[in-house]
Structure formats: C-alpha cells, structure tokens
C-alpha cells in the first residue's frame, strides 16, 4: 500500500464516490460486488477501478469480485470516517442557512459545528443546531475550537477579506461557494463550488447543443 | 465569431465565470479592464482569456484592455441572460428546501419554478414561492410547463427511477445532487454536484498533505 501522499489526485477524488456506493450496497445487504458491477454503478471504467484499488493493496479475486464489508471497512479507515471533522460556516445568508440545515447529513465524518455572521438578528442564536458567532470573534473561535476547514458563503464583496482572516486563523482548507476566485497563501487549499455557474453551464451546453 | 457548438468545452465552462466577474465590475462602476487584471481576478492565465475571447470575436485593444460594458453586454447575450430558463426541483428534502430558498438569486436567467415531492405535508403547498406538486404529476407538469432542465435532490434509492421519468418527460439536462451516477439516454446531459463528496475530498487532501 502506497503512502497517501503518493496516491494520484484523480484516485483520491474517486475514493468518496467508491465509499458512498459501498455503504449503499452494504445497507442493502449486498456482500460482494464485481469490478464490472461497481464500474457500471459509479461510471468509472473497471480497469481504472482495479488500478485505484491496487494503490491501497485491495485486490479482488478473479471471478469472485470484492467483499463489500471488507472494502467498506478499508475505505472508511482510509477516508478517516471514524473521526469527526468539525467545519466552520462563514456567512449565514440564504445559501449558508441552507447548508446549515443540510449539514452534510449523509456523511459520518463531517459536521458544521460553528457559524459566523454580521447580522444582529442572527448572531448569538442557534440555527439548525449550530451556534452563530459574530464575525469579530471568528479568528479567536476558530483557534479555540481548532477548526481548520471552512465553508465560505459570504457576499462576494467581502469574500477576499474573510479569506484573509481565515488564513490568519490557521484554516487550511476552504470550500468556496462565492463566485470570486480567492487569493490564498500556498498552504491553504481552495475547493470552488459555484452552483449558479454549474447550472448556467449546463443550460449553455443544452442551448448550444454541445455534447 | 465561431458557432457556439464549435467553441471548446473548456472555454464554454469559463464563460459564466467571466460574466459574473464583469457584472461585478460593472456594478462597481469600473468601465475597462486589462486582460492581466481580469486574469488575476478570475485565476485564468491571460493567454487563455485572450484565446477564449477571440472565439467570440471580442478583442481588446493593446495597452487599453477591454470595455466592461461592451463585454458584459456581449456575454449576456451569449449566455442568453435575457431569457429566463425555468427549472424543476425534484425532491424537497433538506437540500431541496435549501435550494428552493436560495433559488439561484445571483443569476438573472435561472429560476426554480416548480418542485415535486411525495410527502403529503408539503405537496400542494408553496415553498419559498415555488409550488410543490405530487410526484405522480411530474411528467405531466413538466410537459405543460415546458421545463427541460431539472435539479435532482431525491433520496439516492429513488434517484434512478426519478431520472427515468425525467427522461420520459423530455428533460434534456439534469443537475444531479445525489451520490448516484445516473444512467440516461444519450440526449440527456448530467451535471454531477456532490457537496458531501467535495467536502470529503478537500478534507482527505488536507489530512494527507496532497498539494
């Protein structure tokens, strides 16, 4: 088994997809699966699946396939599903409230545990089970609560300023829901998620018949 | 200017990003921008920007840059921002309600105008301004309302069944928020958005120091 930092990025990106499907199979009482079936379900070709799995030393038996429970257990450990990662939400507007309400409830290992906003009517309250702190306390609270992953759902005008503060607070990963491309120090990782953009792109492709 | 279906996919994907930033500049009263400034803001190298723009015949002047209003007007037409695209939401659970509440309010041209669910306590009501119809009426309503883009936020167990019905109703584009990889006829386009997956991937990369 390779050390995690030698695993190709593309493989790492597919791990949660495999994990989620295996959990679904396990819940449905299925005990084994062939790489062909798995390939069909997750839409990744079976040669790629076999190569991905080989990085982790998880090798199926020819003509038998993979043991669902074994794989699930294995991926669960690899993805650190046993440890809860607390995440902060910065900006409790419409999308922010939506994400608080959703709170990644399909996942075992991620939870928004603190939120931050500037609006007096929401600060100091508990929204969908999560406390909303004032923005002035953000750096302090993130340090006290040892949170190093943040979800950014502030208005785009303040996105960069908020990001600078997150970096100052020691945050290492930001899931960015604003349309702004953020500038960050080298040690901070950004994952951009632009829902409006995704939908507009889909519609643009449809309108123009691009396949 | 090339016909839209000859524009590279990668270029098409960047159009909404350019558009959103230009709108932001225009709102801020800025009248022109250099490709270097634009590059810095949207995190796309300036050679790529110039090539992208050249597909549309939008050429900046050397040492002057691009006229913001002209470009905005141009992209607005290209992205069909003047026409409203009505979109259906399938599944009004936590994430579905979140998306109804958000309703792509940053965009001029997209709106969720009909939602569908099975839960008696929500069917027949108007949620965040959008009517919720029973699932049995989905195919009929989509046809009557001529909606051909859908957002899928149903439980994963029924994702494929719902997708089959969407295809039957003539839907051409599906934004899939479920972790399931959907099987669809060739004429239906899928855009996968898995928020839990995105967040898990970010955390996995951080935990394992993959840059």
GROMACS .gro file of C-alpha atoms in nm:
model
  422
    1UNK     CA    1   0.000   0.000   0.000
    2UNK     CA    2   0.136   0.340  -0.102
    3UNK     CA    3   0.164   0.632   0.141
    4UNK     CA    4  -0.140   0.856   0.094
    5UNK     CA    5   0.060   1.146  -0.047
    6UNK     CA    6   0.181   0.925  -0.333
    7UNK     CA    7  -0.169   0.835  -0.442
    8UNK     CA    8  -0.268   1.018  -0.763
    9UNK     CA    9  -0.505   1.308  -0.715
   10UNK     CA   10  -0.758   1.159  -0.956
   11UNK     CA   11  -0.767   0.840  -0.746
   12UNK     CA   12  -0.809   1.037  -0.425
   13UNK     CA   13  -1.105   1.220  -0.578
   14UNK     CA   14  -1.279   0.892  -0.657
   15UNK     CA   15  -1.244   0.747  -0.306
   16UNK     CA   16  -1.552   0.915  -0.159
   17UNK     CA   17  -1.752   0.800  -0.463
   18UNK     CA   18  -1.649   0.437  -0.405
   19UNK     CA   19  -1.707   0.472  -0.033
   20UNK     CA   20  -2.058   0.609  -0.071
   21UNK     CA   21  -2.161   0.336  -0.313
   22UNK     CA   22  -2.014   0.060  -0.096
   23UNK     CA   23  -2.205   0.194   0.203
   24UNK     CA   24  -2.521   0.191  -0.005
   25UNK     CA   25  -2.454  -0.174  -0.108
   26UNK     CA   26  -2.380  -0.274   0.249
   27UNK     CA   27  -2.700  -0.112   0.373
   28UNK     CA   28  -2.886  -0.303   0.103
   29UNK     CA   29  -2.740  -0.629   0.237
   30UNK     CA   30  -2.513  -0.699  -0.058
   31UNK     CA   31  -2.195  -0.887   0.044
   32UNK     CA   32  -1.987  -0.885  -0.272
   33UNK     CA   33  -1.953  -0.699  -0.597
   34UNK     CA   34  -1.758  -0.750  -0.918
   35UNK     CA   35  -1.546  -0.470  -1.061
   36UNK     CA   36  -1.779  -0.472  -1.364
   37UNK     CA   37  -2.088  -0.411  -1.149
   38UNK     CA   38  -1.907  -0.146  -0.949
   39UNK     CA   39  -1.789   0.014  -1.272
   40UNK     CA   40  -2.145   0.027  -1.406
   41UNK     CA   41  -2.274   0.183  -1.082
   42UNK     CA   42  -2.013   0.452  -1.028
   43UNK     CA   43  -1.947   0.515  -1.400
   44UNK     CA   44  -1.573   0.461  -1.377
   45UNK     CA   45  -1.421   0.202  -1.613
   46UNK     CA   46  -1.323  -0.123  -1.444
   47UNK     CA   47  -0.953  -0.101  -1.537
   48UNK     CA   48  -0.938   0.233  -1.353
   49UNK     CA   49  -1.117   0.084  -1.052
   50UNK     CA   50  -0.872  -0.205  -1.036
   51UNK     CA   51  -0.578   0.034  -1.063
   52UNK     CA   52  -0.723   0.267  -0.797
   53UNK     CA   53  -0.784  -0.022  -0.559
   54UNK     CA   54  -0.434  -0.162  -0.619
   55UNK     CA   55  -0.281   0.156  -0.471
   56UNK     CA   56  -0.445   0.056  -0.146
   57UNK     CA   57  -0.349  -0.308  -0.173
   58UNK     CA   58  -0.718  -0.401  -0.203
   59UNK     CA   59  -0.721  -0.671  -0.467
   60UNK     CA   60  -1.035  -0.855  -0.570
   61UNK     CA   61  -1.032  -1.224  -0.655
   62UNK     CA   62  -1.077  -1.313  -1.022
   63UNK     CA   63  -1.427  -1.443  -1.085
   64UNK     CA   64  -1.537  -1.352  -0.733
   65UNK     CA   65  -1.504  -0.976  -0.706
   66UNK     CA   66  -1.467  -0.771  -0.392
   67UNK     CA   67  -1.603  -0.829  -0.042
   68UNK     CA   68  -1.828  -0.530   0.027
   69UNK     CA   69  -1.776  -0.523   0.402
   70UNK     CA   70  -1.400  -0.558   0.378
   71UNK     CA   71  -1.375  -0.277   0.123
   72UNK     CA   72  -1.612  -0.057   0.319
   73UNK     CA   73  -1.414  -0.104   0.636
   74UNK     CA   74  -1.097  -0.034   0.448
   75UNK     CA   75  -1.217   0.284   0.276
   76UNK     CA   76  -1.379   0.401   0.596
   77UNK     CA   77  -1.037   0.396   0.764
   78UNK     CA   78  -0.862   0.549   0.464
   79UNK     CA   79  -1.112   0.832   0.447
   80UNK     CA   80  -1.087   0.874   0.821
   81UNK     CA   81  -1.461   0.821   0.859
   82UNK     CA   82  -1.421   0.733   1.226
   83UNK     CA   83  -1.302   1.081   1.316
   84UNK     CA   84  -1.539   1.373   1.306
   85UNK     CA   85  -1.404   1.679   1.127
   86UNK     CA   86  -1.559   2.000   1.253
   87UNK     CA   87  -1.611   2.263   0.989
   88UNK     CA   88  -1.698   2.633   1.017
   89UNK     CA   89  -1.955   2.813   0.806
   90UNK     CA   90  -1.872   3.175   0.724
   91UNK     CA   91  -2.177   3.374   0.621
   92UNK     CA   92  -2.530   3.270   0.723
   93UNK     CA   93  -2.728   3.408   0.429
   94UNK     CA   94  -2.968   3.207   0.215
   95UNK     CA   95  -2.713   2.955   0.095
   96UNK     CA   96  -2.542   2.945   0.435
   97UNK     CA   97  -2.870   2.867   0.613
   98UNK     CA   98  -2.938   2.606   0.352
   99UNK     CA   99  -2.607   2.436   0.420
  100UNK     CA  100  -2.663   2.455   0.798
  101UNK     CA  101  -2.996   2.286   0.752
  102UNK     CA  102  -2.844   2.022   0.524
  103UNK     CA  103  -2.527   1.988   0.734
  104UNK     CA  104  -2.383   1.707   0.526
  105UNK     CA  105  -2.616   1.463   0.695
  106UNK     CA  106  -2.525   1.187   0.451
  107UNK     CA  107  -2.173   1.183   0.589
  108UNK     CA  108  -2.049   1.031   0.913
  109UNK     CA  109  -1.740   1.236   0.948
  110UNK     CA  110  -1.817   1.597   0.867
  111UNK     CA  111  -2.025   1.846   1.059
  112UNK     CA  112  -2.063   2.222   1.056
  113UNK     CA  113  -2.008   2.299   1.425
  114UNK     CA  114  -1.976   2.679   1.424
  115UNK     CA  115  -2.115   2.957   1.205
  116UNK     CA  116  -2.023   3.325   1.174
  117UNK     CA  117  -2.216   3.627   1.052
  118UNK     CA  118  -2.253   4.002   1.095
  119UNK     CA  119  -2.633   4.034   1.114
  120UNK     CA  120  -2.752   4.128   1.468
  121UNK     CA  121  -3.077   3.934   1.429
  122UNK     CA  122  -2.895   3.604   1.379
  123UNK     CA  123  -2.571   3.642   1.578
  124UNK     CA  124  -2.587   3.478   1.921
  125UNK     CA  125  -2.862   3.239   1.810
  126UNK     CA  126  -2.851   2.870   1.740
  127UNK     CA  127  -2.956   2.793   1.382
  128UNK     CA  128  -3.030   2.431   1.284
  129UNK     CA  129  -2.839   2.323   1.594
  130UNK     CA  130  -2.530   2.530   1.518
  131UNK     CA  131  -2.423   2.843   1.715
  132UNK     CA  132  -2.381   3.164   1.514
  133UNK     CA  133  -2.094   3.382   1.642
  134UNK     CA  134  -2.021   3.743   1.542
  135UNK     CA  135  -1.756   3.786   1.271
  136UNK     CA  136  -1.527   3.974   1.513
  137UNK     CA  137  -1.491   3.652   1.712
  138UNK     CA  138  -1.411   3.438   1.409
  139UNK     CA  139  -1.033   3.420   1.437
  140UNK     CA  140  -1.050   3.355   1.813
  141UNK     CA  141  -1.323   3.092   1.795
  142UNK     CA  142  -1.161   2.903   1.508
  143UNK     CA  143  -0.841   2.882   1.711
  144UNK     CA  144  -1.015   2.779   2.035
  145UNK     CA  145  -1.227   2.519   1.859
  146UNK     CA  146  -0.929   2.405   1.648
  147UNK     CA  147  -1.130   2.424   1.327
  148UNK     CA  148  -0.915   2.424   1.015
  149UNK     CA  149  -1.173   2.376   0.741
  150UNK     CA  150  -1.426   2.646   0.646
  151UNK     CA  151  -1.718   2.684   0.409
  152UNK     CA  152  -1.736   3.032   0.261
  153UNK     CA  153  -2.085   3.163   0.184
  154UNK     CA  154  -2.040   3.538   0.237
  155UNK     CA  155  -2.139   3.806  -0.019
  156UNK     CA  156  -1.873   3.823  -0.289
  157UNK     CA  157  -1.770   4.179  -0.191
  158UNK     CA  158  -1.628   4.054   0.138
  159UNK     CA  159  -1.508   3.712   0.023
  160UNK     CA  160  -1.139   3.803  -0.004
  161UNK     CA  161  -1.133   3.988   0.331
  162UNK     CA  162  -1.298   3.694   0.505
  163UNK     CA  163  -1.050   3.458   0.336
  164UNK     CA  164  -0.755   3.661   0.462
  165UNK     CA  165  -0.892   3.628   0.816
  166UNK     CA  166  -0.943   3.253   0.772
  167UNK     CA  167  -0.581   3.215   0.664
  168UNK     CA  168  -0.475   3.423   0.964
  169UNK     CA  169  -0.677   3.192   1.191
  170UNK     CA  170  -0.484   2.894   1.057
  171UNK     CA  171  -0.755   2.747   0.833
  172UNK     CA  172  -0.601   2.507   0.578
  173UNK     CA  173  -0.898   2.427   0.358
  174UNK     CA  174  -1.179   2.647   0.221
  175UNK     CA  175  -1.483   2.529   0.032
  176UNK     CA  176  -1.566   2.842  -0.165
  177UNK     CA  177  -1.929   2.895  -0.267
  178UNK     CA  178  -1.874   3.255  -0.382
  179UNK     CA  179  -1.808   3.331  -0.749
  180UNK     CA  180  -1.481   3.506  -0.652
  181UNK     CA  181  -1.152   3.331  -0.726
  182UNK     CA  182  -0.974   3.369  -0.393
  183UNK     CA  183  -0.609   3.455  -0.340
  184UNK     CA  184  -0.458   3.248  -0.058
  185UNK     CA  185  -0.119   3.161   0.088
  186UNK     CA  186   0.038   2.844  -0.055
  187UNK     CA  187  -0.055   2.632   0.247
  188UNK     CA  188  -0.429   2.695   0.208
  189UNK     CA  189  -0.630   2.474  -0.025
  190UNK     CA  190  -0.941   2.601  -0.207
  191UNK     CA  191  -1.227   2.390  -0.341
  192UNK     CA  192  -1.450   2.604  -0.562
  193UNK     CA  193  -1.821   2.519  -0.580
  194UNK     CA  194  -2.026   2.761  -0.784
  195UNK     CA  195  -2.383   2.627  -0.805
  196UNK     CA  196  -2.515   2.907  -1.026
  197UNK     CA  197  -2.221   2.860  -1.257
  198UNK     CA  198  -2.278   2.483  -1.276
  199UNK     CA  199  -2.642   2.533  -1.366
  200UNK     CA  200  -2.565   2.808  -1.618
  201UNK     CA  201  -2.301   2.591  -1.781
  202UNK     CA  202  -2.546   2.301  -1.807
  203UNK     CA  203  -2.806   2.526  -1.968
  204UNK     CA  204  -2.549   2.686  -2.200
  205UNK     CA  205  -2.440   2.342  -2.319
  206UNK     CA  206  -2.802   2.241  -2.379
  207UNK     CA  207  -2.891   2.563  -2.561
  208UNK     CA  208  -2.595   2.525  -2.791
  209UNK     CA  209  -2.615   2.155  -2.840
  210UNK     CA  210  -2.259   2.089  -2.723
  211UNK     CA  211  -2.219   1.727  -2.624
  212UNK     CA  212  -1.718   3.450  -3.433
  213UNK     CA  213  -1.748   3.073  -3.422
  214UNK     CA  214  -2.082   2.891  -3.398
  215UNK     CA  215  -2.143   2.800  -3.032
  216UNK     CA  216  -2.111   2.428  -3.094
  217UNK     CA  217  -1.756   2.476  -3.223
  218UNK     CA  218  -1.641   2.652  -2.908
  219UNK     CA  219  -1.421   2.428  -2.691
  220UNK     CA  220  -1.593   2.287  -2.383
  221UNK     CA  221  -1.329   2.433  -2.153
  222UNK     CA  222  -1.400   2.779  -2.295
  223UNK     CA  223  -1.776   2.733  -2.254
  224UNK     CA  224  -1.722   2.641  -1.889
  225UNK     CA  225  -1.534   2.963  -1.825
  226UNK     CA  226  -1.800   3.191  -1.978
  227UNK     CA  227  -2.018   3.217  -1.667
  228UNK     CA  228  -1.707   3.293  -1.460
  229UNK     CA  229  -1.614   3.583  -1.689
  230UNK     CA  230  -1.973   3.701  -1.699
  231UNK     CA  231  -2.012   3.707  -1.322
  232UNK     CA  232  -1.690   3.900  -1.270
  233UNK     CA  233  -1.775   4.151  -1.542
  234UNK     CA  234  -2.112   4.211  -1.384
  235UNK     CA  235  -1.941   4.269  -1.052
  236UNK     CA  236  -1.702   4.521  -1.214
  237UNK     CA  237  -1.987   4.696  -1.389
  238UNK     CA  238  -2.186   4.722  -1.064
  239UNK     CA  239  -1.875   4.870  -0.902
  240UNK     CA  240  -1.864   5.138  -1.174
  241UNK     CA  241  -1.550   5.011  -1.348
  242UNK     CA  242  -1.554   5.083  -1.723
  243UNK     CA  243  -1.250   4.895  -1.851
  244UNK     CA  244  -1.020   4.612  -1.752
  245UNK     CA  245  -0.690   4.476  -1.882
  246UNK     CA  246  -0.654   4.105  -1.955
  247UNK     CA  247  -0.387   4.098  -1.679
  248UNK     CA  248  -0.631   4.235  -1.419
  249UNK     CA  249  -0.905   4.003  -1.539
  250UNK     CA  250  -0.660   3.713  -1.526
  251UNK     CA  251  -0.565   3.794  -1.167
  252UNK     CA  252  -0.930   3.819  -1.061
  253UNK     CA  253  -1.067   3.504  -1.223
  254UNK     CA  254  -0.746   3.300  -1.186
  255UNK     CA  255  -0.723   3.210  -1.554
  256UNK     CA  256  -0.397   3.294  -1.732
  257UNK     CA  257  -0.422   3.593  -1.965
  258UNK     CA  258  -0.322   3.399  -2.279
  259UNK     CA  259  -0.618   3.166  -2.218
  260UNK     CA  260  -0.850   3.463  -2.165
  261UNK     CA  261  -0.738   3.623  -2.489
  262UNK     CA  262  -0.786   3.295  -2.675
  263UNK     CA  263  -1.130   3.239  -2.515
  264UNK     CA  264  -1.241   3.591  -2.606
  265UNK     CA  265  -1.110   3.555  -2.961
  266UNK     CA  266  -1.359   3.270  -3.025
  267UNK     CA  267  -1.630   3.528  -2.975
  268UNK     CA  268  -1.459   3.796  -3.179
  269UNK     CA  269  -1.420   4.009  -2.865
  270UNK     CA  270  -1.074   4.153  -2.900
  271UNK     CA  271  -0.926   4.401  -2.654
  272UNK     CA  272  -0.704   4.687  -2.764
  273UNK     CA  273  -0.334   4.660  -2.678
  274UNK     CA  274  -0.249   4.885  -2.383
  275UNK     CA  275  -0.616   4.966  -2.326
  276UNK     CA  276  -0.783   4.639  -2.235
  277UNK     CA  277  -1.150   4.554  -2.265
  278UNK     CA  278  -1.457   4.773  -2.230
  279UNK     CA  279  -1.652   4.625  -1.937
  280UNK     CA  280  -1.996   4.726  -2.058
  281UNK     CA  281  -1.937   4.600  -2.411
  282UNK     CA  282  -1.809   4.265  -2.287
  283UNK     CA  283  -2.089   4.233  -2.034
  284UNK     CA  284  -2.349   4.304  -2.296
  285UNK     CA  285  -2.183   4.057  -2.527
  286UNK     CA  286  -2.155   3.772  -2.274
  287UNK     CA  287  -2.504   3.843  -2.151
  288UNK     CA  288  -2.636   3.771  -2.499
  289UNK     CA  289  -2.408   3.471  -2.548
  290UNK     CA  290  -2.518   3.320  -2.219
  291UNK     CA  291  -2.876   3.401  -2.304
  292UNK     CA  292  -2.915   3.605  -1.985
  293UNK     CA  293  -3.215   3.788  -2.125
  294UNK     CA  294  -3.426   3.475  -2.136
  295UNK     CA  295  -3.544   3.311  -1.817
  296UNK     CA  296  -3.490   2.936  -1.803
  297UNK     CA  297  -3.738   2.765  -1.576
  298UNK     CA  298  -3.601   2.470  -1.386
  299UNK     CA  299  -3.776   2.196  -1.188
  300UNK     CA  300  -3.665   2.072  -0.848
  301UNK     CA  301  -3.725   1.702  -0.785
  302UNK     CA  302  -3.726   1.615  -0.415
  303UNK     CA  303  -3.799   1.875  -0.147
  304UNK     CA  304  -3.593   1.736   0.141
  305UNK     CA  305  -3.332   1.931   0.336
  306UNK     CA  306  -3.111   2.006   0.041
  307UNK     CA  307  -3.409   2.063  -0.188
  308UNK     CA  308  -3.562   2.318   0.051
  309UNK     CA  309  -3.223   2.479   0.077
  310UNK     CA  310  -3.201   2.518  -0.299
  311UNK     CA  311  -3.560   2.648  -0.318
  312UNK     CA  312  -3.471   2.910  -0.059
  313UNK     CA  313  -3.151   3.001  -0.241
  314UNK     CA  314  -3.312   2.976  -0.585
  315UNK     CA  315  -3.004   3.092  -0.773
  316UNK     CA  316  -3.081   3.450  -0.676
  317UNK     CA  317  -2.742   3.565  -0.805
  318UNK     CA  318  -2.849   3.479  -1.155
  319UNK     CA  319  -3.080   3.670  -1.386
  320UNK     CA  320  -3.172   3.387  -1.608
  321UNK     CA  321  -3.243   3.080  -1.399
  322UNK     CA  322  -3.529   3.012  -1.163
  323UNK     CA  323  -3.673   2.702  -1.000
  324UNK     CA  324  -4.038   2.739  -1.096
  325UNK     CA  325  -4.184   2.402  -0.997
  326UNK     CA  326  -4.098   2.144  -0.733
  327UNK     CA  327  -4.207   1.783  -0.687
  328UNK     CA  328  -4.223   1.559  -0.383
  329UNK     CA  329  -4.411   1.265  -0.229
  330UNK     CA  330  -4.463   1.394   0.126
  331UNK     CA  331  -4.830   1.478   0.196
  332UNK     CA  332  -4.737   1.759   0.437
  333UNK     CA  333  -4.555   1.953   0.168
  334UNK     CA  334  -4.734   1.860  -0.156
  335UNK     CA  335  -4.986   2.123  -0.266
  336UNK     CA  336  -4.808   2.398  -0.073
  337UNK     CA  337  -4.598   2.688  -0.194
  338UNK     CA  338  -4.245   2.672  -0.051
  339UNK     CA  339  -4.018   2.977  -0.086
  340UNK     CA  340  -4.251   3.100  -0.359
  341UNK     CA  341  -4.244   2.776  -0.557
  342UNK     CA  342  -4.541   2.535  -0.590
  343UNK     CA  343  -4.479   2.175  -0.480
  344UNK     CA  344  -4.664   1.920  -0.696
  345UNK     CA  345  -4.709   1.549  -0.623
  346UNK     CA  346  -4.460   1.317  -0.795
  347UNK     CA  347  -4.742   1.150  -0.992
  348UNK     CA  348  -4.797   1.478  -1.174
  349UNK     CA  349  -4.431   1.527  -1.258
  350UNK     CA  350  -4.428   1.407  -1.618
  351UNK     CA  351  -4.749   1.595  -1.698
  352UNK     CA  352  -4.646   1.921  -1.534
  353UNK     CA  353  -4.300   1.923  -1.689
  354UNK     CA  354  -4.459   1.885  -2.031
  355UNK     CA  355  -4.727   2.151  -1.971
  356UNK     CA  356  -4.476   2.397  -1.828
  357UNK     CA  357  -4.221   2.308  -2.098
  358UNK     CA  358  -3.945   2.260  -1.842
  359UNK     CA  359  -3.647   2.071  -1.977
  360UNK     CA  360  -3.391   2.119  -1.700
  361UNK     CA  361  -3.423   1.953  -1.359
  362UNK     CA  362  -3.236   1.956  -1.030
  363UNK     CA  363  -3.237   1.615  -0.866
  364UNK     CA  364  -3.235   1.612  -0.485
  365UNK     CA  365  -3.428   1.291  -0.410
  366UNK     CA  366  -3.303   1.013  -0.177
  367UNK     CA  367  -3.046   0.804  -0.361
  368UNK     CA  368  -3.268   0.493  -0.355
  369UNK     CA  369  -3.513   0.655  -0.596
  370UNK     CA  370  -3.266   0.864  -0.797
  371UNK     CA  371  -3.257   0.633  -1.100
  372UNK     CA  372  -3.636   0.585  -1.110
  373UNK     CA  373  -3.691   0.960  -1.094
  374UNK     CA  374  -3.430   1.009  -1.367
  375UNK     CA  375  -3.608   0.762  -1.596
  376UNK     CA  376  -3.929   0.964  -1.552
  377UNK     CA  377  -3.746   1.289  -1.623
  378UNK     CA  378  -3.609   1.145  -1.947
  379UNK     CA  379  -3.962   1.027  -2.035
  380UNK     CA  380  -4.092   1.381  -1.973
  381UNK     CA  381  -3.841   1.516  -2.224
  382UNK     CA  382  -3.594   1.670  -1.980
  383UNK     CA  383  -3.259   1.730  -2.151
  384UNK     CA  384  -3.043   1.840  -1.860
  385UNK     CA  385  -3.019   1.715  -1.501
  386UNK     CA  386  -2.815   1.871  -1.222
  387UNK     CA  387  -2.761   1.568  -1.000
  388UNK     CA  388  -2.708   1.630  -0.629
  389UNK     CA  389  -2.741   1.261  -0.536
  390UNK     CA  390  -2.428   1.047  -0.495
  391UNK     CA  391  -2.565   0.804  -0.756
  392UNK     CA  392  -2.410   0.800  -1.103
  393UNK     CA  393  -2.720   0.810  -1.321
  394UNK     CA  394  -2.782   0.613  -1.638
  395UNK     CA  395  -2.950   0.826  -1.904
  396UNK     CA  396  -3.033   0.817  -2.274
  397UNK     CA  397  -2.770   0.981  -2.496
  398UNK     CA  398  -2.969   1.300  -2.544
  399UNK     CA  399  -2.980   1.378  -2.171
  400UNK     CA  400  -2.691   1.565  -2.014
  401UNK     CA  401  -2.592   1.517  -1.648
  402UNK     CA  402  -2.403   1.764  -1.430
  403UNK     CA  403  -2.297   1.593  -1.106
  404UNK     CA  404  -2.270   1.805  -0.791
  405UNK     CA  405  -2.187   1.608  -0.479
  406UNK     CA  406  -2.136   1.854  -0.195
  407UNK     CA  407  -2.050   1.590   0.066
  408UNK     CA  408  -1.801   1.439  -0.174
  409UNK     CA  409  -1.642   1.777  -0.245
  410UNK     CA  410  -1.600   1.846   0.124
  411UNK     CA  411  -1.470   1.495   0.199
  412UNK     CA  412  -1.220   1.523  -0.085
  413UNK     CA  413  -1.097   1.859   0.047
  414UNK     CA  414  -1.052   1.711   0.395
  415UNK     CA  415  -0.886   1.397   0.261
  416UNK     CA  416  -0.637   1.610   0.067
  417UNK     CA  417  -0.563   1.816   0.378
  418UNK     CA  418  -0.526   1.515   0.605
  419UNK     CA  419  -0.283   1.354   0.367
  420UNK     CA  420  -0.095   1.663   0.270
  421UNK     CA  421  -0.156   1.620  -0.102
  422UNK     CA  422  -0.098   1.951  -0.278
   0.00000   0.00000   0.00000
